[in-house]
mmCIF file of C-alpha atoms in Angstrom:
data_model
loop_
_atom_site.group_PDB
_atom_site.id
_atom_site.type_symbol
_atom_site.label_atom_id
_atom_site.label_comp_id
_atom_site.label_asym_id
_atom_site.label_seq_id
_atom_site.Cartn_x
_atom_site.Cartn_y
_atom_site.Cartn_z
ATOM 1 C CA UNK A 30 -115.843 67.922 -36.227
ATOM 2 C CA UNK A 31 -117.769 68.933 -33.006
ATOM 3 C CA UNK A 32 -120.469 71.736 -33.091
ATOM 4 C CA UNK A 33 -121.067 73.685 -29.661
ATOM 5 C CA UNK A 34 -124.080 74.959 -28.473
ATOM 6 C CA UNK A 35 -123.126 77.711 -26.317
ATOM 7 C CA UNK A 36 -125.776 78.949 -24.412
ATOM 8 C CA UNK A 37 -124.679 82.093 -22.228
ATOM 9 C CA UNK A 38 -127.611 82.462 -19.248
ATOM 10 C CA UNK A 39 -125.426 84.889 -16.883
ATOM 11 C CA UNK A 40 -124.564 89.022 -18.471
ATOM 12 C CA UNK A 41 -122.071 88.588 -15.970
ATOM 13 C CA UNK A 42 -120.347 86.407 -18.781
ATOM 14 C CA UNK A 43 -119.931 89.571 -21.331
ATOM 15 C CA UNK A 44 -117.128 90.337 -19.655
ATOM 16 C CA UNK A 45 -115.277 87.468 -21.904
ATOM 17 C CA UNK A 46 -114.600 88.578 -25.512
ATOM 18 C CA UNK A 47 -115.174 85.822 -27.738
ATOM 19 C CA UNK A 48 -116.497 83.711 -26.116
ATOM 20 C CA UNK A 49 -118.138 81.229 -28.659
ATOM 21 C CA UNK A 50 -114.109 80.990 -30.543
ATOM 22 C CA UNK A 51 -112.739 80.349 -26.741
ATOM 23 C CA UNK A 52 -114.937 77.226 -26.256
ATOM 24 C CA UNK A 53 -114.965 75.951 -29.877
ATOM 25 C CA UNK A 54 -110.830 76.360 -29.832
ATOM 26 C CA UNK A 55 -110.434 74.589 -26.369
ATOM 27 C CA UNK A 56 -112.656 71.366 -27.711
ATOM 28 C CA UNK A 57 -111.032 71.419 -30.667
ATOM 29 C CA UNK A 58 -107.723 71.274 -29.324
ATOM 30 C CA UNK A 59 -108.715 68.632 -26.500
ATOM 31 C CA UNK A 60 -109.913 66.430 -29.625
ATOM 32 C CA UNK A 61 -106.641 66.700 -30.970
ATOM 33 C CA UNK A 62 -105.383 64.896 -28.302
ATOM 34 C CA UNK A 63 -108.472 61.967 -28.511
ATOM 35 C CA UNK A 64 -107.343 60.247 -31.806
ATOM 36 C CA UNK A 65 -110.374 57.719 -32.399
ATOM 37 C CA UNK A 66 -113.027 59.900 -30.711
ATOM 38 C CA UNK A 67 -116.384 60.291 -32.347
ATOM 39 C CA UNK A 68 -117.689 63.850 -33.103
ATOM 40 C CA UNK A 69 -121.071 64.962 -31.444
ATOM 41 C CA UNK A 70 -122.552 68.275 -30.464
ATOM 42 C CA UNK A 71 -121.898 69.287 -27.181
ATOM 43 C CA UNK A 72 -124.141 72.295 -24.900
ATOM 44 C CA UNK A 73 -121.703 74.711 -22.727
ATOM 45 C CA UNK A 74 -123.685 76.796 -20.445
ATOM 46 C CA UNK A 75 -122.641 79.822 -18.951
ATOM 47 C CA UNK A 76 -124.337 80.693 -15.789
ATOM 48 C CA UNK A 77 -124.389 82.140 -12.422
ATOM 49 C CA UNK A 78 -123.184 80.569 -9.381
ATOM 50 C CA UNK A 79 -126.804 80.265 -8.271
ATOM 51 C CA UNK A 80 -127.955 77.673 -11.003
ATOM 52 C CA UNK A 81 -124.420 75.761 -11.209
ATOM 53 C CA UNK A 82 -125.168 75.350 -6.744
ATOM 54 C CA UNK A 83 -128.696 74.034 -7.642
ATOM 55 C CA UNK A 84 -127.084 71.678 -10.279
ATOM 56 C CA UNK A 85 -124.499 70.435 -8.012
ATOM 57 C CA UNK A 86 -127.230 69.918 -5.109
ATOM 58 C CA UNK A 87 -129.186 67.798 -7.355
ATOM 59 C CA UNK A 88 -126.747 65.835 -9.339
ATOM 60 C CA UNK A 89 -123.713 65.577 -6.925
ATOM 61 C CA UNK A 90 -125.734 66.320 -3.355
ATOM 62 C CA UNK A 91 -122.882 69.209 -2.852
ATOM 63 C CA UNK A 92 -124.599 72.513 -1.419
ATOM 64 C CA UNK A 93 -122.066 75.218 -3.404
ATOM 65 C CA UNK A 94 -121.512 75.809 -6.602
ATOM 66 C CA UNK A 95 -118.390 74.705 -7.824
ATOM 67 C CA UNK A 96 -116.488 76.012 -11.445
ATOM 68 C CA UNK A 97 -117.654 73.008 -14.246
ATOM 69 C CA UNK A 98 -120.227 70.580 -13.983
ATOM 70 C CA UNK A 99 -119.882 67.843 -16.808
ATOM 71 C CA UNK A 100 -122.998 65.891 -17.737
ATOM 72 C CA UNK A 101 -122.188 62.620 -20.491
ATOM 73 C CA UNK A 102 -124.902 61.728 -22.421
ATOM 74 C CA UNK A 103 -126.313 58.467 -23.391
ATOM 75 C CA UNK A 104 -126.631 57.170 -26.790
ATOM 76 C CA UNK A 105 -128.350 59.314 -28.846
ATOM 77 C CA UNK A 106 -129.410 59.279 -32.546
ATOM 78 C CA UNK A 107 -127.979 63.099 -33.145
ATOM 79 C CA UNK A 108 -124.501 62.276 -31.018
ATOM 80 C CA UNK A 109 -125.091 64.644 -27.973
ATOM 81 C CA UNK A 110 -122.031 64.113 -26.503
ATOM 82 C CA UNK A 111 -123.344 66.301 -23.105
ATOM 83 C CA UNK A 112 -123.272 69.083 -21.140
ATOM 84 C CA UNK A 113 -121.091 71.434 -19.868
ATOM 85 C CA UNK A 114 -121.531 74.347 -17.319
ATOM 86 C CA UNK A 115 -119.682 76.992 -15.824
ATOM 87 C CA UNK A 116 -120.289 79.007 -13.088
ATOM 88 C CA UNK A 117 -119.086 82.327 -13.669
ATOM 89 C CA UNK A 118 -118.112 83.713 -10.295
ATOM 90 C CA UNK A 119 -116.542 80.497 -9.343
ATOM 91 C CA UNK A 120 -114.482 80.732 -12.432
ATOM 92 C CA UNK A 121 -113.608 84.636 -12.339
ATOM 93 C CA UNK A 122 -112.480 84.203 -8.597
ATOM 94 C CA UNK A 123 -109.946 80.873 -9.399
ATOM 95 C CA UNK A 124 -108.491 82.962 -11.970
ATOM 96 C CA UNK A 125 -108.243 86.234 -9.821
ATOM 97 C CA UNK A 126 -106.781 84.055 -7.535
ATOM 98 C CA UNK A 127 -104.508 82.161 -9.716
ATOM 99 C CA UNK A 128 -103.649 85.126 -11.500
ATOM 100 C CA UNK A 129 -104.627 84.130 -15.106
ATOM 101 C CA UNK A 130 -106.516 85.380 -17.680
ATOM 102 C CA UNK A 131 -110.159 84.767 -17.129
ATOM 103 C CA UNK A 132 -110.078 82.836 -20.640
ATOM 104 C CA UNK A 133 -107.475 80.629 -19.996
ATOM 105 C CA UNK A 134 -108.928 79.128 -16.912
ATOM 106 C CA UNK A 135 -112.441 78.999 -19.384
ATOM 107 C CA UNK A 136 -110.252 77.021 -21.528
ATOM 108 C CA UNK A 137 -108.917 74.803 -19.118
ATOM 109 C CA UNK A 138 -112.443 74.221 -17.597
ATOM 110 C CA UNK A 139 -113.973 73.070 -21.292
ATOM 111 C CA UNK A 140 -110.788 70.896 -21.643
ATOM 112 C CA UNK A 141 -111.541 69.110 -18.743
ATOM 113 C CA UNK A 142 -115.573 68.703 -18.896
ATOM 114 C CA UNK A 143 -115.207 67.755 -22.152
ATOM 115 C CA UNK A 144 -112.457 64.718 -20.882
ATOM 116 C CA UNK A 145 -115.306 64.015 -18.835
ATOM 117 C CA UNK A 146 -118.100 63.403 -21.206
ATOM 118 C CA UNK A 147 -115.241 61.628 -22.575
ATOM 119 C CA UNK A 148 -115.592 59.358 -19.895
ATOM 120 C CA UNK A 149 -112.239 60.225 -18.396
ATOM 121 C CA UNK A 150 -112.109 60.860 -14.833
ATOM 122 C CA UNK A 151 -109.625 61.721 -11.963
ATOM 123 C CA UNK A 152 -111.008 60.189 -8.879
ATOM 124 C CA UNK A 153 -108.010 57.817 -8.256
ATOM 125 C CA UNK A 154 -104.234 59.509 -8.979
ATOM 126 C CA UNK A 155 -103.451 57.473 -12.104
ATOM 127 C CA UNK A 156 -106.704 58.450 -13.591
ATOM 128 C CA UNK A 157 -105.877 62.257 -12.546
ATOM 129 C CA UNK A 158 -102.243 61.799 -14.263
ATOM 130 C CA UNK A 159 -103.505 60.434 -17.709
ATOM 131 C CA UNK A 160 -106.881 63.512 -17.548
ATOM 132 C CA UNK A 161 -103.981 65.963 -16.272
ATOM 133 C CA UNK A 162 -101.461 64.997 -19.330
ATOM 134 C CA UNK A 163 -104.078 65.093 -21.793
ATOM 135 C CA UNK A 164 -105.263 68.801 -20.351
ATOM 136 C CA UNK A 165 -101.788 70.124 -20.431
ATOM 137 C CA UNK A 166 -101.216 69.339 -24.152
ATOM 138 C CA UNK A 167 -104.959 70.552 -25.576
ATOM 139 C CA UNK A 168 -103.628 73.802 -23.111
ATOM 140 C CA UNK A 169 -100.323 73.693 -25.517
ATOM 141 C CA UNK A 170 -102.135 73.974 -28.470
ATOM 142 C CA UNK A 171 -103.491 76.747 -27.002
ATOM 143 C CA UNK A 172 -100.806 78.370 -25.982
ATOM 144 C CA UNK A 173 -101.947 78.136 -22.451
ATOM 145 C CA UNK A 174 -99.606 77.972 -19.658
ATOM 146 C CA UNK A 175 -99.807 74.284 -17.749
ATOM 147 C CA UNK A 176 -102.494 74.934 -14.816
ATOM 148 C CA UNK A 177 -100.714 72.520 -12.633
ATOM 149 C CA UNK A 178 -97.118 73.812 -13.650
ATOM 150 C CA UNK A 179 -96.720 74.788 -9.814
ATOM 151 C CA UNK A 180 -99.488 73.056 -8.174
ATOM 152 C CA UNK A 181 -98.967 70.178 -5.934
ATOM 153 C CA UNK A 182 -100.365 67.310 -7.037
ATOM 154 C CA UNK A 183 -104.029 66.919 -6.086
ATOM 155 C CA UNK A 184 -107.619 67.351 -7.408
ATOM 156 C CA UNK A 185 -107.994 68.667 -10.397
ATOM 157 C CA UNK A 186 -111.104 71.051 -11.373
ATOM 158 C CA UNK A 187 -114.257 69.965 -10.024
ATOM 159 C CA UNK A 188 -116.138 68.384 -12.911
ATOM 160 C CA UNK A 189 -118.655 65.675 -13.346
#
């Protein structure tokens, strides 16, 4: 069993009803998926696009915020699996755009940090196709509709 720390620094976040369920369901159903896995704690912040830029300036070198940030942790006596932050108006505008439901693109976003303090990644395409599978069938537990259903293929969410 995981435990989540969700720590919720943005009001602009209220806007999502249940928000500590939403992130506990979407790691639970990712580790459904990770037979093996060890469970760990893992920290989800929710913030503002402002502190997810000055995250991705200092840990990536990228000047704009971007949706999730993942951040693995080491080896740790309490299993801290690591980080994972959301920007908020990053993630409201994708699902504007994409015309989902602000929690299902949350979802989707926890999935795939979480893969990532996993230590899956998605730089080259075969590692994308094995994260991408994976995210589709934690999104099935879900009942979430596939997020690359009618995408071409291509990067998947910023994360890492």
């Amino acid at each position: 069993m995981n435990a989540v720390d969700l720590i919720v620094e943005d009001d602009a976040w209220s806007s999502l009803e249940g928000k500590t369920r939403l992130v506990e369901e979407a790691i639970t159903a990712v580790c459904r998926e990770l037979p093996g896995r060890e469970p760990g704690v893992v920290a989800v912040l929710l913030a503002d696009d402002d502190a997810i830029a000055a995250m991705n300036a200092q840990f990536r070198g990228k000047t704009a915020p971007t949706n999730v940030l993942s951040f693995p942790s080491g080896e740790h006596a309490d299993n801290h699996l690591g980080d994972i932050a959301l920007a908020h108006g990053v993630v409201a505008r994708e699902a504007q755009a994409r015309d989902i439901a602000l929690g299902d693109h949350v979802s989707h976003l926890v999935i795939h940090g979480f893969l990532h303090l996993q230590g899956y990644d998605h730089q080259a395409d075969d590692e994308a196709v094995v994260m991408e599978a994976i995210e589709r069938r934690a999104l099935a537990h879900l009942g979430v509709t596939d997020p690359y259903e009618n995408e071409d293929p291509g990067p998947a969410p910023a994360a890492k």
